[in-house]
Coordinates of C-alpha atoms in Angstrom, one line a residue:
M4 CA -13.2 -26.4 32.7
S5 CA -16.7 -25.9 34.1
W6 CA -19.9 -26.3 32.0
L7 CA -20.6 -22.6 32.4
G8 CA -17.2 -21.7 31.1
F9 CA -17.6 -24.0 28.1
Y10 CA -21.0 -22.5 27.3
K11 CA -19.6 -19.0 27.5
R12 CA -16.9 -19.9 25.0
V13 CA -19.4 -21.5 22.6
S14 CA -21.7 -18.5 22.8
L15 CA -18.7 -16.2 22.2
L16 CA -17.8 -18.1 19.1
L17 CA -21.4 -18.0 17.8
C18 CA -21.5 -14.2 18.4
L19 CA -18.2 -13.8 16.5
V20 CA -19.5 -15.8 13.6
I21 CA -22.7 -13.7 13.5
V22 CA -20.8 -10.4 13.7
F23 CA -18.0 -11.2 11.3
Y24 CA -20.0 -13.4 8.8
P25 CA -20.1 -10.6 6.2
F26 CA -16.3 -10.3 6.3
L27 CA -15.8 -14.0 6.3
K28 CA -17.8 -14.1 3.1
I29 CA -15.6 -11.4 1.7
S30 CA -12.4 -13.2 2.7
A31 CA -13.7 -16.4 1.2
N32 CA -14.8 -14.9 -2.1
L33 CA -13.3 -15.8 -5.4
E34 CA -10.8 -12.9 -5.2
G35 CA -9.4 -14.2 -1.8
D36 CA -9.2 -17.7 -3.2
A37 CA -7.3 -16.5 -6.3
L38 CA -4.8 -14.6 -4.3
H39 CA -4.3 -17.4 -1.8
N40 CA -3.7 -19.7 -4.8
L41 CA -1.1 -17.3 -6.0
R42 CA 0.7 -17.3 -2.7
S43 CA 0.7 -21.1 -2.7
S44 CA 2.4 -21.1 -6.1
L45 CA 5.1 -18.7 -5.2
Q46 CA 8.3 -19.2 -3.1
D47 CA 8.6 -16.2 -0.7
P48 CA 12.0 -16.2 1.1
N49 CA 11.5 -12.7 2.6
N50 CA 7.9 -13.5 3.9
V51 CA 6.4 -10.5 2.1
L52 CA 3.2 -12.5 1.8
Q53 CA 3.0 -13.3 5.4
S54 CA -0.2 -11.4 5.9
W55 CA -1.9 -13.3 3.0
D56 CA -3.8 -15.5 5.4
S57 CA -7.2 -16.8 4.1
T58 CA -8.5 -17.0 7.7
L59 CA -8.2 -13.2 8.2
V60 CA -10.9 -10.7 7.6
N61 CA -10.6 -10.2 3.8
P62 CA -7.9 -9.7 1.1
C63 CA -8.2 -6.0 1.5
T64 CA -6.4 -6.2 4.8
W65 CA -3.4 -8.0 3.3
F66 CA -0.2 -6.1 2.6
H67 CA 0.5 -5.3 -1.1
V68 CA -3.2 -5.5 -2.0
T69 CA -5.3 -2.5 -2.7
C70 CA -9.1 -2.5 -2.8
N71 CA -11.8 0.0 -3.9
N72 CA -14.7 1.2 -1.9
E73 CA -16.6 -2.0 -2.7
N74 CA -13.9 -4.2 -1.2
S75 CA -12.9 -5.5 -4.7
V76 CA -9.2 -6.0 -5.4
I77 CA -7.9 -3.4 -7.8
R78 CA -4.2 -3.7 -7.4
V79 CA -1.6 -6.3 -6.5
D80 CA 1.9 -4.8 -6.0
L81 CA 4.7 -7.4 -5.6
G82 CA 7.5 -5.9 -7.5
N83 CA 11.1 -6.4 -6.2
A84 CA 9.9 -9.0 -3.7
A85 CA 12.4 -11.8 -4.5
L86 CA 9.6 -14.1 -5.4
S87 CA 10.0 -17.3 -7.5
G88 CA 7.7 -20.1 -8.6
T89 CA 4.9 -19.8 -11.2
L90 CA 2.1 -17.5 -12.0
V91 CA -1.4 -19.1 -11.5
P92 CA -4.6 -18.0 -13.3
L93 CA -6.0 -14.8 -11.8
G94 CA -9.1 -14.4 -14.0
Q95 CA -11.3 -14.2 -10.9
L96 CA -9.9 -10.8 -10.0
K97 CA -12.5 -9.1 -12.3
N98 CA -11.8 -5.6 -11.1
L99 CA -8.0 -5.8 -11.0
Q100 CA -6.4 -2.7 -12.7
Y101 CA -2.7 -3.0 -11.8
L102 CA -0.7 -6.3 -11.7
E103 CA 2.8 -5.5 -10.6
L104 CA 5.1 -8.5 -10.5
Y105 CA 8.3 -7.0 -12.0
S106 CA 11.9 -7.7 -10.9
N107 CA 11.3 -11.2 -9.4
N108 CA 12.3 -14.7 -10.6
I109 CA 8.9 -16.0 -11.5
S110 CA 9.1 -18.6 -14.3
G111 CA 6.8 -20.7 -16.5
P112 CA 4.2 -19.5 -19.0
I113 CA 2.1 -16.3 -18.7
P114 CA -1.5 -17.6 -18.0
S115 CA -3.8 -16.9 -20.9
D116 CA -6.7 -16.2 -18.5
L117 CA -5.0 -12.8 -17.8
G118 CA -7.0 -11.8 -20.9
N119 CA -10.1 -12.0 -18.7
L120 CA -8.9 -9.2 -16.5
T121 CA -10.6 -6.7 -18.8
N122 CA -10.2 -3.8 -16.4
L123 CA -6.4 -4.1 -16.4
V124 CA -4.6 -0.7 -16.9
S125 CA -1.1 -1.9 -16.2
L126 CA 0.5 -5.3 -16.6
D127 CA 4.1 -5.3 -15.4
L128 CA 5.8 -8.7 -15.6
Y129 CA 9.3 -7.5 -16.7
M130 CA 12.6 -8.8 -15.4
N131 CA 11.4 -12.3 -14.5
S132 CA 12.0 -15.7 -16.1
F133 CA 8.7 -16.2 -17.9
S134 CA 8.9 -18.5 -21.0
G135 CA 6.6 -19.7 -23.7
P136 CA 4.5 -17.5 -26.0
I137 CA 2.7 -14.2 -25.3
P138 CA -0.9 -15.2 -24.9
D139 CA -3.1 -14.2 -27.8
A140 CA -5.9 -13.5 -25.2
L141 CA -4.0 -10.4 -24.0
G142 CA -5.5 -8.6 -27.0
K143 CA -8.8 -8.5 -25.1
L144 CA -7.4 -6.0 -22.6
T145 CA -8.9 -3.0 -24.3
K146 CA -8.2 -0.7 -21.3
L147 CA -4.5 -1.6 -21.1
R148 CA -2.1 1.4 -21.1
F149 CA 1.1 -0.2 -19.9
L150 CA 2.4 -3.6 -21.1
R151 CA 5.9 -4.4 -20.0
L152 CA 7.1 -8.0 -20.7
N153 CA 10.7 -7.2 -21.3
N154 CA 13.7 -9.1 -19.9
N155 CA 12.1 -12.5 -19.8
S156 CA 12.5 -15.6 -22.0
L157 CA 9.4 -15.4 -24.0
S158 CA 9.4 -17.0 -27.4
G159 CA 7.1 -17.3 -30.5
V160 CA 5.5 -14.6 -32.5
I161 CA 3.9 -11.3 -31.3
P162 CA 0.2 -11.9 -31.4
M163 CA -1.6 -9.8 -34.0
S164 CA -4.4 -9.3 -31.4
L165 CA -2.2 -6.9 -29.4
T166 CA -2.7 -4.3 -32.2
N167 CA -6.4 -4.2 -31.1
I168 CA -5.4 -2.4 -27.9
K169 CA -5.8 1.2 -29.0
T170 CA -5.1 2.6 -25.5
L171 CA -1.5 1.4 -25.2
Q172 CA 0.9 4.1 -24.2
V173 CA 3.9 2.0 -23.2
L174 CA 4.9 -1.3 -24.8
D175 CA 8.1 -3.1 -24.0
L176 CA 8.8 -6.5 -25.4
S177 CA 12.6 -6.2 -25.5
N178 CA 15.2 -8.7 -24.3
N179 CA 13.2 -11.9 -25.1
R180 CA 13.4 -14.7 -27.7
L181 CA 10.6 -13.5 -29.9
S182 CA 10.6 -14.2 -33.6
G183 CA 8.7 -13.4 -36.8
L184 CA 7.1 -10.3 -38.2
V185 CA 6.2 -7.5 -35.8
P186 CA 2.5 -6.8 -36.6
D187 CA 2.0 -3.3 -38.0
N188 CA -1.4 -2.0 -38.8
G189 CA -0.5 1.4 -37.6
S190 CA -0.6 0.7 -33.9
F191 CA 2.9 -0.7 -33.3
S192 CA 4.4 2.0 -35.5
L193 CA 3.8 4.4 -32.6
F194 CA 6.5 2.7 -30.6
T195 CA 10.3 3.0 -31.0
P196 CA 12.5 0.1 -32.1
I197 CA 13.8 0.0 -28.5
S198 CA 10.4 -1.6 -27.6
F199 CA 11.4 -4.7 -29.6
A200 CA 15.2 -4.7 -29.2
N201 CA 17.3 -7.7 -28.5
N202 CA 14.9 -10.2 -30.0
L203 CA 17.2 -11.6 -32.6
N204 CA 14.5 -13.1 -34.8
L205 CA 12.1 -10.2 -35.0
C206 CA 11.8 -8.4 -38.2
G207 CA 9.6 -5.9 -40.1
P208 CA 9.5 -2.2 -40.7
V209 CA 9.1 -1.3 -37.0
T210 CA 12.4 -3.1 -36.2
G211 CA 14.2 -1.9 -39.3
K212 CA 15.2 -5.5 -40.1
H213 CA 14.1 -7.2 -43.3
C214 CA 12.1 -10.4 -43.0
P215 CA 13.4 -13.3 -45.2
G216 CA 11.0 -14.2 -48.0
S217 CA 9.2 -10.9 -48.0
P218 CA 9.6 -8.0 -50.4
P219 CA 12.2 -5.5 -49.2
F220 CA 10.8 -2.4 -47.6
S221 CA 12.2 1.1 -48.1
P222 CA 11.4 4.5 -46.7
P223 CA 8.8 6.5 -48.6
P224 CA 10.3 8.8 -51.3
P225 CA 10.9 12.4 -50.2
F226 CA 8.1 14.8 -51.1
V227 CA 8.9 16.8 -54.2
P228 CA 6.3 19.3 -55.1
T229 CA 5.3 19.6 -58.8
F230 CA 3.8 22.5 -60.4
I231 CA 1.9 22.8 -63.7
V232 CA 2.2 26.2 -65.1
P233 CA 0.2 26.9 -68.3
S234 CA 2.0 28.4 -71.2
P235 CA -0.2 31.1 -72.6
G236 CA 0.2 31.9 -76.2
G237 CA 2.7 29.1 -76.7
N238 CA 5.5 31.0 -75.0
D239 CA 7.3 28.0 -73.7
A240 CA 10.4 29.8 -72.6
T241 CA 8.5 32.4 -70.5
G242 CA 6.4 29.6 -69.0
A243 CA 9.4 27.5 -68.0
I244 CA 11.1 30.5 -66.3
A245 CA 7.9 31.3 -64.4
G246 CA 7.5 27.7 -63.4
G247 CA 11.1 27.5 -62.2
V248 CA 10.7 30.6 -60.1
A249 CA 7.5 29.4 -58.5
A250 CA 8.9 25.9 -57.8
G251 CA 12.0 27.5 -56.2
A252 CA 10.0 29.8 -54.0
A253 CA 7.8 26.9 -52.9
L254 CA 10.8 24.8 -52.0
L255 CA 12.3 27.7 -50.1
F256 CA 9.3 28.1 -47.9
A257 CA 8.7 24.3 -47.5
A258 CA 12.3 23.4 -46.6
P259 CA 12.0 24.4 -42.8
A260 CA 8.7 22.4 -42.4
M261 CA 10.3 19.4 -44.1
A262 CA 13.4 19.6 -41.9
F263 CA 11.2 19.9 -38.7
A264 CA 9.2 16.8 -39.8
W265 CA 12.4 14.8 -40.4
W266 CA 13.7 15.9 -37.0
Q267 CA 10.5 14.8 -35.3
R268 CA 10.8 11.3 -36.8
R269 CA 14.4 11.0 -35.7
K270 CA 13.7 12.2 -32.2
P271 CA 13.4 9.3 -29.6
R272 CA 9.9 8.9 -28.4
E273 CA 9.4 10.0 -24.8
N274 CA 7.4 7.7 -22.5
F275 CA 8.3 9.5 -19.3
F276 CA 8.2 13.1 -18.1
D277 CA 9.7 14.8 -15.1
V278 CA 10.5 18.3 -13.9
P279 CA 14.3 18.6 -14.4
A280 CA 16.1 20.2 -11.4
E281 CA 18.1 22.5 -13.6
E282 CA 15.0 24.0 -15.2
D283 CA 13.0 24.3 -12.0
P284 CA 15.5 24.5 -9.1
E285 CA 13.3 26.0 -6.4
V286 CA 9.7 25.1 -6.8
H287 CA 8.2 25.3 -3.3
L288 CA 4.8 25.0 -1.6
G289 CA 5.4 27.3 1.3
Q290 CA 8.5 25.7 2.9
L291 CA 8.0 22.4 1.0
K292 CA 10.5 21.7 -1.7
R293 CA 9.6 19.9 -4.9
Y294 CA 12.3 17.4 -5.8
S295 CA 13.0 16.1 -9.3
L296 CA 12.7 12.4 -9.9
R297 CA 16.3 12.2 -11.0
E298 CA 17.4 13.8 -7.8
L299 CA 15.7 11.1 -5.7
Q300 CA 16.8 8.3 -8.1
V301 CA 20.4 9.3 -7.5
A302 CA 19.9 9.6 -3.7
T303 CA 18.4 6.1 -3.4
D304 CA 20.6 4.4 -6.0
S305 CA 17.6 4.0 -8.4
F306 CA 15.4 2.8 -5.5
S307 CA 17.8 -0.1 -4.9
N308 CA 16.5 -3.0 -2.7
K309 CA 19.5 -2.6 -0.4
N310 CA 18.1 0.8 0.6
I311 CA 14.6 -0.3 1.6
L312 CA 13.9 0.7 5.2
G313 CA 10.4 -0.8 5.3
R314 CA 7.3 -1.5 3.3
G315 CA 3.6 -1.4 4.0
G316 CA 0.2 -0.8 2.6
F317 CA 1.1 2.7 1.3
G318 CA 4.3 1.6 -0.4
K319 CA 8.0 1.3 0.2
V320 CA 10.4 3.5 2.1
Y321 CA 14.0 4.0 0.9
K322 CA 17.0 5.4 2.6
G323 CA 18.6 8.1 0.5
R324 CA 21.5 10.6 0.6
L325 CA 21.0 13.9 -1.2
V326 CA 23.8 15.7 -3.1
D327 CA 24.5 17.9 -0.1
G328 CA 25.0 14.8 2.1
T329 CA 21.6 15.0 3.9
L330 CA 20.1 11.6 4.9
V331 CA 16.4 11.3 4.0
A332 CA 13.7 8.7 3.9
V333 CA 11.9 8.5 0.6
K334 CA 8.4 7.0 0.6
R335 CA 7.3 5.7 -2.8
L336 CA 3.5 5.7 -2.8
K337 CA 1.7 2.9 -4.6
E338 CA -1.7 3.9 -6.0
E339 CA -3.5 4.1 -9.3
R340 CA -3.1 7.4 -11.0
T341 CA -6.0 9.3 -12.5
P342 CA -5.9 12.3 -14.9
G343 CA -6.3 15.6 -13.1
G344 CA -5.2 14.1 -9.8
E345 CA -2.0 16.1 -9.6
L346 CA -3.6 19.3 -8.4
Q347 CA -5.5 17.5 -5.7
F348 CA -2.5 15.5 -4.6
Q349 CA -0.4 18.7 -4.4
T350 CA -3.1 20.4 -2.3
E351 CA -3.2 17.5 0.2
V352 CA 0.6 17.5 0.4
E353 CA 0.6 21.2 1.2
M354 CA -2.1 20.6 3.9
I355 CA 0.1 17.9 5.6
S356 CA 3.2 20.1 5.4
M357 CA 1.3 22.7 7.5
A358 CA 1.0 20.2 10.4
V359 CA 4.0 21.1 12.5
H360 CA 4.5 19.6 15.9
R361 CA 7.6 18.3 17.7
N362 CA 6.1 14.8 17.8
L363 CA 5.1 14.7 14.1
L364 CA 7.3 13.6 11.3
R365 CA 8.1 16.8 9.3
L366 CA 7.6 16.5 5.5
H367 CA 10.7 17.9 3.7
G368 CA 9.3 17.8 0.2
F369 CA 7.8 15.7 -2.6
C370 CA 8.1 14.6 -6.2
M371 CA 5.2 14.3 -8.5
T372 CA 5.3 12.9 -12.1
P373 CA 2.6 11.2 -14.3
T374 CA 3.8 7.9 -13.0
E375 CA 5.2 8.6 -9.5
R376 CA 4.2 10.0 -6.1
L377 CA 7.2 10.4 -3.7
L378 CA 7.4 12.0 -0.3
V379 CA 10.7 13.0 1.3
Y380 CA 11.1 12.9 5.1
P381 CA 14.1 13.3 7.4
Y382 CA 15.9 10.0 8.2
M383 CA 15.1 8.6 11.7
A384 CA 18.3 7.1 13.0
N385 CA 16.6 4.8 15.6
G386 CA 13.9 3.4 13.4
S387 CA 10.4 2.6 14.6
V388 CA 9.2 1.7 18.1
A389 CA 8.2 -1.7 16.6
S390 CA 11.7 -2.4 15.4
C391 CA 13.2 -1.4 18.8
L392 CA 10.7 -3.7 20.6
R393 CA 11.0 -6.8 18.5
E394 CA 13.8 -6.5 15.9
R395 CA 16.7 -5.1 17.8
L396 CA 20.1 -6.7 17.7
P397 CA 21.3 -8.6 20.8
S398 CA 24.0 -6.0 21.3
E399 CA 21.4 -3.1 21.4
P400 CA 19.8 -2.2 24.7
P401 CA 16.0 -2.6 25.0
L402 CA 13.8 0.5 25.4
D403 CA 13.8 1.3 29.1
W404 CA 10.6 2.2 31.0
P405 CA 11.2 6.0 31.1
T406 CA 11.6 6.0 27.3
R407 CA 8.4 4.0 26.8
K408 CA 6.5 6.5 29.0
R409 CA 7.9 9.3 26.9
I410 CA 6.8 7.6 23.7
A411 CA 3.3 7.1 25.1
L412 CA 2.9 10.8 26.0
G413 CA 4.6 12.3 22.9
S414 CA 2.6 10.2 20.5
A415 CA -0.6 11.1 22.3
R416 CA 0.2 14.8 22.0
A417 CA 0.9 14.4 18.3
L418 CA -2.5 12.7 17.7
S419 CA -4.3 15.3 19.8
Y420 CA -2.7 18.0 17.7
L421 CA -3.9 16.3 14.4
H422 CA -7.4 15.9 15.7
D423 CA -7.9 19.3 17.4
N424 CA -5.5 21.8 15.9
C425 CA -5.4 21.0 12.2
D426 CA -8.0 22.5 9.8
P427 CA -9.2 20.3 8.2
K428 CA -8.8 17.6 10.9
I429 CA -6.3 14.9 10.0
I430 CA -7.1 11.3 10.9
H431 CA -4.2 8.9 10.9
R432 CA -6.1 5.6 10.4
D433 CA -3.1 3.3 11.1
V434 CA -1.8 4.1 14.5
K435 CA 0.7 1.4 15.6
A436 CA 4.2 1.0 17.0
A437 CA 5.6 0.6 13.4
N438 CA 4.4 4.1 12.6
I439 CA 6.0 5.7 15.7
L440 CA 9.5 6.6 14.8
L441 CA 12.4 7.6 17.1
D442 CA 15.0 10.3 16.4
E443 CA 18.6 10.5 17.6
E444 CA 17.4 11.2 21.2
F445 CA 14.7 8.6 21.1
E446 CA 12.0 11.3 21.0
P447 CA 8.8 9.8 19.5
V448 CA 7.7 11.1 16.1
V449 CA 4.4 10.0 14.5
G450 CA 4.8 9.2 10.9
D451 CA 2.5 8.3 8.0
F452 CA -0.1 10.8 9.2
G453 CA -2.3 12.1 6.4
L454 CA -1.3 9.4 4.0
A455 CA -4.8 7.9 4.2
K456 CA -6.1 11.2 2.9
L457 CA -3.4 11.4 0.3
M458 CA -4.1 7.9 -1.0
D459 CA -7.8 8.7 -1.2
Y460 CA -7.4 12.0 -3.0
K461 CA -9.7 10.8 -5.8
D462 CA -12.6 10.2 -3.4
T463 CA -14.1 12.7 -1.0
H464 CA -16.6 10.4 0.5
V465 CA -16.5 9.5 4.2
T466 CA -16.6 5.8 3.5
T467 CA -13.4 4.5 2.0
A468 CA -11.6 1.2 1.6
V469 CA -10.5 -0.1 5.0
R470 CA -6.8 0.7 5.6
G471 CA -5.0 -0.5 8.6
T472 CA -3.4 -3.4 10.2
I473 CA -5.0 -6.5 11.8
G474 CA -5.2 -6.1 15.5
H475 CA -5.1 -2.3 15.4
I476 CA -8.4 -1.7 13.4
A477 CA -11.3 -0.4 15.5
P478 CA -14.4 -2.6 15.2
E479 CA -16.7 0.1 13.9
Y480 CA -14.2 1.0 11.1
L481 CA -13.9 -2.7 10.2
S482 CA -17.7 -3.1 10.0
T483 CA -18.6 0.2 8.3
G484 CA -15.5 1.5 6.6
K485 CA -16.1 4.9 8.3
S486 CA -13.2 6.3 10.2
S487 CA -13.1 9.1 12.8
E488 CA -10.7 10.4 15.4
K489 CA -12.0 7.6 17.7
T490 CA -10.5 5.0 15.3
D491 CA -7.2 6.6 16.0
V492 CA -7.9 6.4 19.7
F493 CA -8.5 2.7 19.5
G494 CA -5.2 2.2 17.5
Y495 CA -3.4 4.3 20.1
G496 CA -4.7 2.1 22.9
I497 CA -3.3 -1.0 21.1
M498 CA 0.0 0.8 20.6
L499 CA 0.2 1.3 24.4
L500 CA -0.3 -2.4 24.9
E501 CA 2.6 -3.0 22.4
L502 CA 4.8 -0.7 24.5
I503 CA 4.0 -2.5 27.7
T504 CA 4.1 -6.1 26.5
G505 CA 6.6 -5.8 23.7
Q506 CA 4.3 -8.1 21.7
R507 CA 2.5 -7.8 18.4
A508 CA -1.1 -6.7 18.2
F509 CA -1.9 -9.9 16.2
D510 CA 0.3 -12.9 16.6
L511 CA -0.6 -16.5 15.7
A512 CA 2.4 -17.7 17.7
R513 CA 0.3 -17.1 20.9
L514 CA -1.9 -20.0 19.9
A515 CA 1.0 -22.4 20.8
N516 CA 0.3 -21.5 24.5
D517 CA -3.5 -21.6 24.0
D518 CA -3.5 -17.8 24.3
D519 CA -5.6 -15.3 22.3
V520 CA -4.1 -14.2 19.0
M521 CA -5.4 -10.7 19.6
L522 CA -3.2 -8.7 22.0
L523 CA -6.2 -6.9 23.5
D524 CA -8.0 -10.2 24.4
W525 CA -4.8 -11.7 25.8
V526 CA -4.2 -8.7 28.0
K527 CA -7.8 -8.8 29.3
S528 CA -7.6 -12.5 30.1
L529 CA -4.4 -12.1 32.1
L530 CA -5.8 -9.1 34.0
K531 CA -8.9 -11.2 35.0
E532 CA -6.4 -13.8 36.4
K533 CA -4.5 -11.0 38.2
K534 CA -1.3 -11.9 36.4
L535 CA 0.0 -8.4 35.8
E536 CA 3.7 -9.5 35.9
M537 CA 3.1 -11.7 32.9
L538 CA 2.0 -8.7 30.8
V539 CA 5.2 -6.7 31.1
D540 CA 7.9 -7.1 28.4
P541 CA 10.5 -9.5 29.8
D542 CA 13.2 -7.2 28.2
L543 CA 12.5 -4.7 31.0
Q544 CA 13.9 -7.2 33.5
N545 CA 11.6 -5.8 36.3
N546 CA 13.0 -2.3 35.8
Y547 CA 9.7 -0.6 35.9
I548 CA 7.3 1.0 38.3
E549 CA 4.2 -1.2 38.8
S550 CA 1.8 1.6 39.5
E551 CA 2.8 3.4 36.3
V552 CA 2.3 0.1 34.3
E553 CA -1.2 -0.2 35.8
Q554 CA -2.0 3.4 34.8
L555 CA -0.9 2.8 31.2
I556 CA -2.9 -0.4 31.0
Q557 CA -6.0 1.5 32.3
V558 CA -5.5 4.2 29.7
A559 CA -5.1 1.5 27.0
L560 CA -8.4 -0.2 28.0
L561 CA -10.3 3.0 28.1
C562 CA -9.0 3.8 24.6
T563 CA -10.0 0.3 23.2
Q564 CA -13.6 0.2 24.4
G565 CA -16.0 -1.3 21.8
S566 CA -18.1 1.7 21.4
P567 CA -16.4 4.8 19.9
M568 CA -18.6 7.0 21.9
D569 CA -17.2 5.6 25.1
R570 CA -13.6 6.2 24.2
P571 CA -11.9 9.4 25.4
K572 CA -10.6 12.0 23.0
M573 CA -6.9 12.2 22.5
S574 CA -6.8 15.5 24.4
E575 CA -8.3 13.7 27.4
V576 CA -5.7 10.9 27.0
V577 CA -2.9 13.5 27.2
R578 CA -4.4 14.8 30.4
M579 CA -4.8 11.3 31.9
L580 CA -1.2 10.5 31.1
E581 CA -0.2 13.7 32.8
G582 CA -2.1 12.6 35.9
D583 CA -5.4 14.4 35.5
G584 CA -8.7 12.5 35.5
L585 CA -7.6 8.9 35.1
A586 CA -9.0 7.6 38.4
E587 CA -12.5 9.0 37.6
K588 CA -12.6 7.6 34.1
W589 CA -11.4 4.2 35.3
E590 CA -14.0 4.0 38.0
E591 CA -16.8 4.7 35.4
W592 CA -15.3 2.1 33.1
Q593 CA -15.3 -0.6 35.8
K594 CA -19.0 0.0 36.4
V595 CA -19.8 -0.4 32.7
E596 CA -17.7 -3.6 32.6
V597 CA -19.6 -5.2 35.5
T598 CA -22.9 -4.5 33.6
N599 CA -21.5 -5.9 30.4
Q600 CA -20.4 -9.1 32.2
E601 CA -23.9 -9.6 33.6
V602 CA -25.4 -9.2 30.2
E603 CA -22.9 -11.7 28.7
L604 CA -23.7 -14.2 31.5
A605 CA -27.4 -13.9 30.9
A606 CA -26.8 -14.4 27.1
A607 CA -24.7 -17.5 27.8
Y608 CA -27.6 -19.1 29.8
R609 CA -30.0 -18.3 27.0
T610 CA -27.7 -19.8 24.4
S611 CA -27.4 -23.0 26.4
E612 CA -31.1 -23.6 26.2
W613 CA -30.9 -24.4 22.5
I614 CA -27.5 -26.0 22.5
L615 CA -28.6 -28.6 25.0
D616 CA -31.4 -31.0 24.2
S617 CA -33.9 -32.3 26.7
T618 CA -31.5 -35.0 27.9
D619 CA -28.8 -32.4 28.5
N620 CA -26.6 -34.0 25.9
L621 CA -24.5 -31.5 23.9
H622 CA -25.1 -31.7 20.2
A623 CA -22.0 -32.0 18.0
F624 CA -22.1 -29.2 15.5
E625 CA -19.7 -27.5 13.1
L626 CA -19.2 -23.8 12.5
S627 CA -19.5 -24.2 8.8
G628 CA -19.5 -21.6 6.0
P629 CA -17.0 -20.1 3.6
R630 CA -13.4 -20.1 4.5

């Protein structure tokens, strides 16, 4: 390697450090360290924590992690992930509101430092193998509304401190090994005995079981009204008759109220609400059906793991079969719920349902309860473009070149429609091969559009938490958090490169060949070396038209320019793919690239002046700083 080439690489590294230093700080903050420690303490057979890489931008870009607008972690969602191992202290996640670790096989004690997560709203550790006592420190979680520790092996007594949590709406400690008196200062009496069931050594009025060594308890005596009727003039007989009549009349009128109060006490306490299908069979928003939760539970076998089609930053997708036999895909959104958000969510769902295009995934319906947000889509038989490129079975044929061209054009038309024909405009914010689905005829259908807006229905600001996938995120979105239609154009350009190469947008495996981990950089380096044949997916086995590959690469590079102002609109991309205007745009781009290379070369020489000392010896230095 020449000295000039070495200096250029050093200067590039320095520039990257300067540009991305703020994000490196974020990734190395206490929250990132805490989550990375959690990953290290867990066994992950299904690689659901694969994206939890401390060298990446920040924890907010990891799957199963949700952040607020200040890039603070507010949710960790790892339910039903087949994880085992132990739970490490997470007290550094000061803004965490939802910790979802249910239905795994995590063992060991519950860390007492969870009591430092004073913003927690929901703590779901049920259906694991936790043992030891319930930490007394959990009583400090004064904002907690949902505490579910059922179906573990917890032992010891129930801490009295839990009665300090006045906000608790759902408490479930059933199916453990707890013992002793259930504290009752009025708080726990709000919960049904089911909340404490199958703990053989629990006792007290809440459980209905007497505690040895304590005085027996009995229900309060029934209310019997007494009346004192004066006996004027000493007429005892007349007074007694009048008193009897008055008492009888009072009891006659009081009996219905007493019966209703008794029925209310006997009635099981409801912790969940839904719109039953039989009471509300045809609630529609235009042509959009509102499903009941029970209907979708039956369709997906209670959201069974065996029916999971995929999972991502927005939640999990389940395959389902409705009562009439229709196959559907049910997306279960994960996001904190806020009071009053139902109407806004419903409005956004209706807006998305109005976006109708042959290359957009049509929304069939939705389900909305106080605890759930579910979207119902048609089932796509051929999965996603990403799965066809990289996860197909050996017996399945690869995507041929004509199909890939059709995918490129169809998805471009869909994005152009979202940007130019929808009012208000819909920005996708996560365009990638995994979100381009294929129907029975391998026609491309863009999915997950509008979900970014749905998931931010509580916030109308332009700047939101960065959502997207490493390698697909436009640089201006990464640095400012502000998205526009041009961020979609960048993601589309990366998706084109996925179509051509068959590779991932971000892949550490390329380091083994001393290649760039970013697909865009890898493509550019091969183009400079004029190695076009090395770019094309080997699965095509040379069954492609070289000139068409060159044209798609040109469109991809135009779409992935650093400045959003330089990128074409999606309507222009459609025209270029149809053969109109690509040559002119490409010629302009090449002129800009030549200018940029001259600037980079000059900067490399300037950098070398301070890297080299007067004796032309290179100083040894380390790019230090937070991880």
